[in-house]
Amino acid sequence: MHTNSDSSGKRYGRDVLAGDWRLPRKGAVAEVALEQGLVLESADEGFCGAVVGWDKRTVTLEDRHGRQRVFDLDAAAFLLDGRPVTAVRPAAEPSGPARSASGSIAVRGARSRVARQSRIYVEGVHDAELVEKIWGHDLRVEGVVVEYLEGVDHLPSIVAEFGPEPGRRLGVLVDHLVPGSKESRIAEQAASRHVLVTGHPFIDIWQAVKPSVLGFSAWPHVPRGVSWKEGVLRALGSDEEPGEAWHRILGAVGSYADLEPELLGRVEELIDFVTAAHGVRD
């Protein structure tokens, strides 16, 4: 990506988050073959869910809460990674096992398991949305619910209210979990035999998305005392609100390959920890 500097101090030139990512190039709408676990969003209703079945004319999507909706296979009826697509039936059965967005083998025809007692907590809604997009299929199969803390400061009270015990584990994903930080001190206080608190080194979950996926080489440095999200958007030349920018960032993420390994390993660790209490993952 070409960069330049101007009198306003913008280091990244054009607004890399500006414009409508949903507009197809040259008016063409790509076709995408249906497969179990593929996450689609209805272009007109905004319902987002994983593919759980289809027939000659319709496809069934299931969202993170287990709600199912049936949609017609019309042209440009869905969004995939924020872009319009036409969903079509596969030409033939795949030769190998279908994969979920996390890279795990998708369980064909699986319905959401009744939610188990163990839980995974993340810090905020953006964290929860990213975990759902990549690990949603796995979590539904395992019956694990993801909730958010609205800030790590609430962790001790949430742990006390949750009441972890054998068969009722709590996993927590914390942002900016580095030695000596406030987050690390709170994590040490909350951790126990039935509570696993782990995290990634990034200041915000946005940084867990590889910058190359968004068209630039590195997330910009934001000075202390400046709101991180606002500082990033300013450095990237974007005038969007953080919520709008996050929608575009999340739309660019298609699979685990678009995320940094520091996040991937920690989420997999948490899933293993909370499901091991029920003997559902070896």
CSV table of C-alpha atoms in Angstrom, one decimal:
chain,number,residue,atom,x,y,z
A,1,MET,CA,0.0,0.0,0.0
A,2,HIS,CA,1.3,3.4,-1.0
A,3,THR,CA,1.7,5.8,1.9
A,4,ASN,CA,2.4,9.5,2.1
A,5,SER,CA,2.5,12.4,4.5
A,6,ASP,CA,0.7,15.7,4.3
A,7,SER,CA,0.2,18.8,6.4
A,8,SER,CA,-2.5,17.0,8.5
A,9,GLY,CA,0.0,14.3,9.5
A,10,LYS,CA,-1.9,11.4,7.8
A,11,ARG,CA,0.6,8.6,7.3
A,12,TYR,CA,-1.5,6.2,5.3
A,13,GLY,CA,-2.8,8.4,2.5
A,14,ARG,CA,-6.2,7.5,1.2
A,15,ASP,CA,-9.0,6.4,3.6
A,16,VAL,CA,-8.5,2.6,3.6
A,17,LEU,CA,-11.7,2.1,5.5
A,18,ALA,CA,-13.8,4.5,3.4
A,19,GLY,CA,-16.2,3.5,0.6
A,20,ASP,CA,-18.7,0.8,0.4
A,21,TRP,CA,-17.0,-2.6,0.5
A,22,ARG,CA,-20.3,-4.2,-0.4
A,23,LEU,CA,-20.3,-2.8,-4.0
A,24,PRO,CA,-19.2,-5.6,-6.4
A,25,ARG,CA,-16.5,-4.7,-8.9
A,26,LYS,CA,-17.8,-4.0,-12.4
A,27,GLY,CA,-21.3,-4.8,-11.4
A,28,ALA,CA,-20.7,-8.5,-11.1
A,29,VAL,CA,-22.0,-10.5,-8.2
A,30,ALA,CA,-19.9,-13.6,-7.3
A,31,GLU,CA,-21.5,-17.0,-6.8
A,32,VAL,CA,-20.6,-19.0,-3.7
A,33,ALA,CA,-21.3,-22.7,-3.3
A,34,LEU,CA,-23.3,-23.6,-0.2
A,35,GLU,CA,-21.6,-25.7,2.4
A,36,GLN,CA,-22.4,-26.6,6.0
A,37,GLY,CA,-21.1,-23.9,8.4
A,38,LEU,CA,-20.7,-21.2,5.8
A,39,VAL,CA,-21.7,-17.9,7.5
A,40,LEU,CA,-24.0,-15.7,5.4
A,41,GLU,CA,-26.0,-12.6,6.0
A,42,SER,CA,-29.4,-11.8,4.4
A,43,ALA,CA,-28.8,-8.7,2.3
A,44,ASP,CA,-32.3,-7.3,2.9
A,45,GLU,CA,-33.1,-8.5,6.5
A,46,GLY,CA,-29.7,-8.5,8.2
A,47,PHE,CA,-30.2,-12.0,9.6
A,48,CYS,CA,-26.7,-13.6,10.0
A,49,GLY,CA,-26.1,-17.3,10.5
A,50,ALA,CA,-24.4,-20.5,9.5
A,51,VAL,CA,-25.7,-22.7,6.7
A,52,VAL,CA,-27.3,-25.8,8.2
A,53,GLY,CA,-29.2,-27.1,5.2
A,54,TRP,CA,-30.6,-26.3,1.7
A,55,ASP,CA,-32.8,-27.7,-1.1
A,56,LYS,CA,-33.4,-26.7,-4.7
A,57,ARG,CA,-34.8,-23.3,-4.0
A,58,THR,CA,-34.0,-22.3,-0.4
A,59,VAL,CA,-31.2,-22.3,2.3
A,60,THR,CA,-31.6,-22.5,6.0
A,61,LEU,CA,-29.4,-20.3,8.3
A,62,GLU,CA,-29.0,-20.7,12.0
A,63,ASP,CA,-27.7,-17.8,14.2
A,64,ARG,CA,-25.6,-17.9,17.3
A,65,HIS,CA,-28.8,-18.2,19.5
A,66,GLY,CA,-30.0,-21.3,17.6
A,67,ARG,CA,-32.7,-19.5,15.7
A,68,GLN,CA,-33.3,-20.7,12.2
A,69,ARG,CA,-34.6,-18.9,9.1
A,70,VAL,CA,-35.2,-20.1,5.6
A,71,PHE,CA,-34.3,-17.8,2.6
A,72,ASP,CA,-34.8,-18.1,-1.1
A,73,LEU,CA,-31.7,-18.7,-3.2
A,74,ASP,CA,-32.2,-15.4,-5.2
A,75,ALA,CA,-29.5,-13.5,-7.0
A,76,ALA,CA,-27.4,-11.3,-4.7
A,77,ALA,CA,-29.6,-12.3,-1.8
A,78,PHE,CA,-26.7,-12.6,0.7
A,79,LEU,CA,-23.6,-10.9,2.0
A,80,LEU,CA,-20.4,-12.9,2.5
A,81,ASP,CA,-17.6,-11.0,4.3
A,82,GLY,CA,-19.6,-7.8,3.7
A,83,ARG,CA,-19.9,-8.3,-0.1
A,84,PRO,CA,-23.0,-9.3,-2.1
A,85,VAL,CA,-23.1,-12.9,-3.4
A,86,THR,CA,-25.4,-15.3,-5.0
A,87,ALA,CA,-25.6,-18.5,-3.0
A,88,VAL,CA,-25.9,-21.7,-5.2
A,89,ARG,CA,-26.1,-25.4,-4.5
A,90,PRO,CA,-22.7,-27.1,-4.8
A,91,ALA,CA,-22.1,-28.9,-8.1
A,92,ALA,CA,-21.1,-32.0,-6.4
A,93,GLU,CA,-20.4,-33.3,-2.9
A,94,PRO,CA,-16.9,-32.2,-1.7
A,95,SER,CA,-14.2,-34.8,-1.9
A,96,GLY,CA,-13.0,-34.0,1.6
A,97,PRO,CA,-14.6,-33.0,4.9
A,98,ALA,CA,-16.1,-29.5,5.1
A,99,ARG,CA,-14.3,-27.0,7.3
A,100,SER,CA,-15.7,-24.4,9.5
A,101,ALA,CA,-14.3,-20.8,9.6
A,102,SER,CA,-12.0,-21.9,12.5
A,103,GLY,CA,-10.5,-24.7,10.3
A,104,SER,CA,-12.2,-27.5,12.3
A,105,ILE,CA,-14.1,-30.3,10.5
A,106,ALA,CA,-17.7,-29.1,10.2
A,107,VAL,CA,-20.3,-31.4,11.7
A,108,ARG,CA,-22.8,-31.9,8.9
A,109,GLY,CA,-26.5,-31.5,9.8
A,110,ALA,CA,-25.6,-30.8,13.5
A,111,ARG,CA,-28.1,-28.9,15.5
A,112,SER,CA,-27.1,-26.6,18.3
A,113,ARG,CA,-26.4,-28.5,21.5
A,114,VAL,CA,-28.4,-27.3,24.6
A,115,ALA,CA,-26.2,-24.8,26.4
A,116,ARG,CA,-23.9,-26.3,29.0
A,117,GLN,CA,-23.2,-24.7,32.3
A,118,SER,CA,-19.6,-23.7,31.4
A,119,ARG,CA,-19.2,-20.3,29.8
A,120,ILE,CA,-16.6,-18.2,27.9
A,121,TYR,CA,-16.5,-14.5,28.7
A,122,VAL,CA,-14.8,-11.9,26.4
A,123,GLU,CA,-14.3,-8.2,27.2
A,124,GLY,CA,-16.7,-6.5,24.8
A,125,VAL,CA,-19.2,-6.9,22.0
A,126,HIS,CA,-16.6,-6.6,19.2
A,127,ASP,CA,-14.7,-9.5,20.8
A,128,ALA,CA,-17.9,-11.6,21.0
A,129,GLU,CA,-18.8,-10.9,17.4
A,130,LEU,CA,-15.3,-11.9,16.1
A,131,VAL,CA,-15.4,-15.1,18.2
A,132,GLU,CA,-18.9,-15.9,16.9
A,133,LYS,CA,-17.8,-15.4,13.3
A,134,ILE,CA,-14.8,-17.7,13.4
A,135,TRP,CA,-15.7,-20.2,16.2
A,136,GLY,CA,-19.5,-20.0,16.1
A,137,HIS,CA,-20.0,-23.5,14.5
A,138,ASP,CA,-17.7,-25.1,17.0
A,139,LEU,CA,-19.3,-23.4,20.0
A,140,ARG,CA,-22.8,-24.4,18.8
A,141,VAL,CA,-21.8,-28.0,18.4
A,142,GLU,CA,-20.2,-28.0,21.9
A,143,GLY,CA,-23.1,-26.1,23.5
A,144,VAL,CA,-20.9,-23.3,24.8
A,145,VAL,CA,-22.3,-19.8,25.3
A,146,VAL,CA,-20.1,-16.7,24.9
A,147,GLU,CA,-20.9,-13.6,26.9
A,148,TYR,CA,-19.0,-10.3,27.4
A,149,LEU,CA,-17.8,-8.5,30.5
A,150,GLU,CA,-18.1,-4.9,29.3
A,151,GLY,CA,-14.6,-4.3,30.7
A,152,VAL,CA,-12.2,-6.5,32.6
A,153,ASP,CA,-12.8,-4.5,35.8
A,154,HIS,CA,-16.1,-6.4,36.2
A,155,LEU,CA,-14.3,-9.8,36.2
A,156,PRO,CA,-14.0,-10.5,39.9
A,157,SER,CA,-17.7,-9.9,40.6
A,158,ILE,CA,-18.7,-11.9,37.5
A,159,VAL,CA,-16.6,-14.9,38.7
A,160,ALA,CA,-18.1,-14.7,42.2
A,161,GLU,CA,-21.6,-14.6,40.7
A,162,PHE,CA,-21.0,-17.4,38.3
A,163,GLY,CA,-19.8,-19.7,41.0
A,164,PRO,CA,-17.3,-22.0,39.2
A,165,GLU,CA,-17.0,-25.6,40.3
A,166,PRO,CA,-16.3,-29.0,38.8
A,167,GLY,CA,-18.4,-29.4,35.7
A,168,ARG,CA,-19.1,-25.6,35.6
A,169,ARG,CA,-16.0,-23.9,34.3
A,170,LEU,CA,-15.4,-20.4,33.3
A,171,GLY,CA,-13.0,-19.3,30.5
A,172,VAL,CA,-12.1,-15.6,30.1
A,173,LEU,CA,-10.4,-13.9,27.1
A,174,VAL,CA,-8.8,-10.6,28.1
A,175,ASP,CA,-7.4,-7.8,25.9
A,176,HIS,CA,-3.9,-6.5,26.4
A,177,LEU,CA,-2.9,-9.3,28.8
A,178,VAL,CA,0.8,-8.4,29.2
A,179,PRO,CA,3.1,-8.6,32.3
A,180,GLY,CA,2.6,-5.7,34.7
A,181,SER,CA,-0.6,-4.5,33.2
A,182,LYS,CA,-3.9,-3.8,35.1
A,183,GLU,CA,-5.4,-6.7,33.2
A,184,SER,CA,-2.7,-9.1,34.3
A,185,ARG,CA,-3.2,-8.2,38.0
A,186,ILE,CA,-7.0,-8.7,37.7
A,187,ALA,CA,-6.5,-12.0,35.8
A,188,GLU,CA,-4.2,-13.3,38.6
A,189,GLN,CA,-6.9,-12.6,41.2
A,190,ALA,CA,-9.7,-14.3,39.3
A,191,ALA,CA,-7.9,-17.4,38.1
A,192,SER,CA,-8.5,-20.7,39.9
A,193,ARG,CA,-8.8,-24.4,39.2
A,194,HIS,CA,-12.1,-23.9,37.5
A,195,VAL,CA,-11.4,-20.5,36.0
A,196,LEU,CA,-9.0,-20.0,33.1
A,197,VAL,CA,-8.1,-16.4,32.3
A,198,THR,CA,-6.0,-16.0,29.2
A,199,GLY,CA,-5.6,-13.3,26.6
A,200,HIS,CA,-3.8,-11.7,23.8
A,201,PRO,CA,-1.2,-8.8,23.8
A,202,PHE,CA,-3.2,-6.5,21.6
A,203,ILE,CA,-4.6,-3.2,23.0
A,204,ASP,CA,-7.9,-3.9,21.3
A,205,ILE,CA,-9.5,-6.9,19.5
A,206,TRP,CA,-9.2,-4.9,16.2
A,207,GLN,CA,-5.5,-5.6,16.2
A,208,ALA,CA,-6.1,-9.3,16.1
A,209,VAL,CA,-7.2,-8.9,12.5
A,210,LYS,CA,-4.2,-9.0,10.2
A,211,PRO,CA,-3.7,-5.6,8.7
A,212,SER,CA,-3.0,-7.1,5.3
A,213,VAL,CA,-6.6,-8.2,5.2
A,214,LEU,CA,-7.7,-4.6,5.4
A,215,GLY,CA,-5.2,-3.3,2.8
A,216,PHE,CA,-2.4,-1.8,4.9
A,217,SER,CA,0.9,-3.1,6.3
A,218,ALA,CA,0.6,-2.5,10.1
A,219,TRP,CA,-1.8,-1.1,12.6
A,220,PRO,CA,-0.7,2.5,13.4
A,221,HIS,CA,0.8,3.5,16.7
A,222,VAL,CA,-1.5,5.5,18.9
A,223,PRO,CA,0.2,7.8,21.6
A,224,ARG,CA,-0.7,7.3,25.2
A,225,GLY,CA,-3.7,9.4,26.3
A,226,VAL,CA,-5.5,9.1,23.0
A,227,SER,CA,-8.5,6.9,22.6
A,228,TRP,CA,-7.1,3.9,20.7
A,229,LYS,CA,-9.9,3.3,18.2
A,230,GLU,CA,-10.3,7.0,17.5
A,231,GLY,CA,-6.5,7.4,17.1
A,232,VAL,CA,-6.3,4.5,14.7
A,233,LEU,CA,-9.1,5.8,12.5
A,234,ARG,CA,-7.5,9.2,12.4
A,235,ALA,CA,-4.2,7.8,11.5
A,236,LEU,CA,-5.8,5.7,8.7
A,237,GLY,CA,-7.6,8.8,7.4
A,238,SER,CA,-11.1,7.5,8.2
A,239,ASP,CA,-13.9,9.7,9.4
A,240,GLU,CA,-16.1,6.8,10.4
A,241,GLU,CA,-17.4,6.2,13.8
A,242,PRO,CA,-15.8,3.2,15.6
A,243,GLY,CA,-18.9,1.1,15.2
A,244,GLU,CA,-19.1,1.7,11.5
A,245,ALA,CA,-15.4,0.9,11.1
A,246,TRP,CA,-15.7,-2.3,13.1
A,247,HIS,CA,-18.6,-3.5,10.8
A,248,ARG,CA,-16.2,-3.2,7.8
A,249,ILE,CA,-13.3,-4.8,9.6
A,250,LEU,CA,-15.4,-7.8,10.7
A,251,GLY,CA,-16.8,-8.1,7.2
A,252,ALA,CA,-13.3,-8.5,5.8
A,253,VAL,CA,-12.6,-11.5,8.1
A,254,GLY,CA,-13.5,-14.8,6.4
A,255,SER,CA,-11.7,-17.4,8.4
A,256,TYR,CA,-9.0,-18.1,11.0
A,257,ALA,CA,-6.4,-17.3,8.4
A,258,ASP,CA,-7.3,-13.6,8.7
A,259,LEU,CA,-6.5,-13.5,12.4
A,260,GLU,CA,-3.2,-13.3,14.3
A,261,PRO,CA,-2.0,-16.5,15.9
A,262,GLU,CA,-1.8,-14.8,19.3
A,263,LEU,CA,-5.6,-14.8,19.3
A,264,LEU,CA,-6.2,-18.1,17.6
A,265,GLY,CA,-4.3,-20.1,20.2
A,266,ARG,CA,-6.0,-18.5,23.2
A,267,VAL,CA,-9.5,-19.0,22.0
A,268,GLU,CA,-8.8,-22.7,21.2
A,269,GLU,CA,-7.3,-23.0,24.6
A,270,LEU,CA,-10.5,-21.6,26.2
A,271,ILE,CA,-12.8,-23.9,24.2
A,272,ASP,CA,-10.7,-26.9,25.2
A,273,PHE,CA,-10.8,-25.8,28.9
A,274,VAL,CA,-14.5,-25.3,29.3
A,275,THR,CA,-15.6,-28.3,27.3
A,276,ALA,CA,-13.1,-30.7,29.0
A,277,ALA,CA,-15.3,-30.4,32.1
A,278,HIS,CA,-18.1,-32.2,30.3
A,279,GLY,CA,-15.9,-34.7,28.5
A,280,VAL,CA,-16.9,-33.5,25.0
A,281,ARG,CA,-13.5,-32.7,23.7
A,282,ASP,CA,-10.5,-35.0,24.1
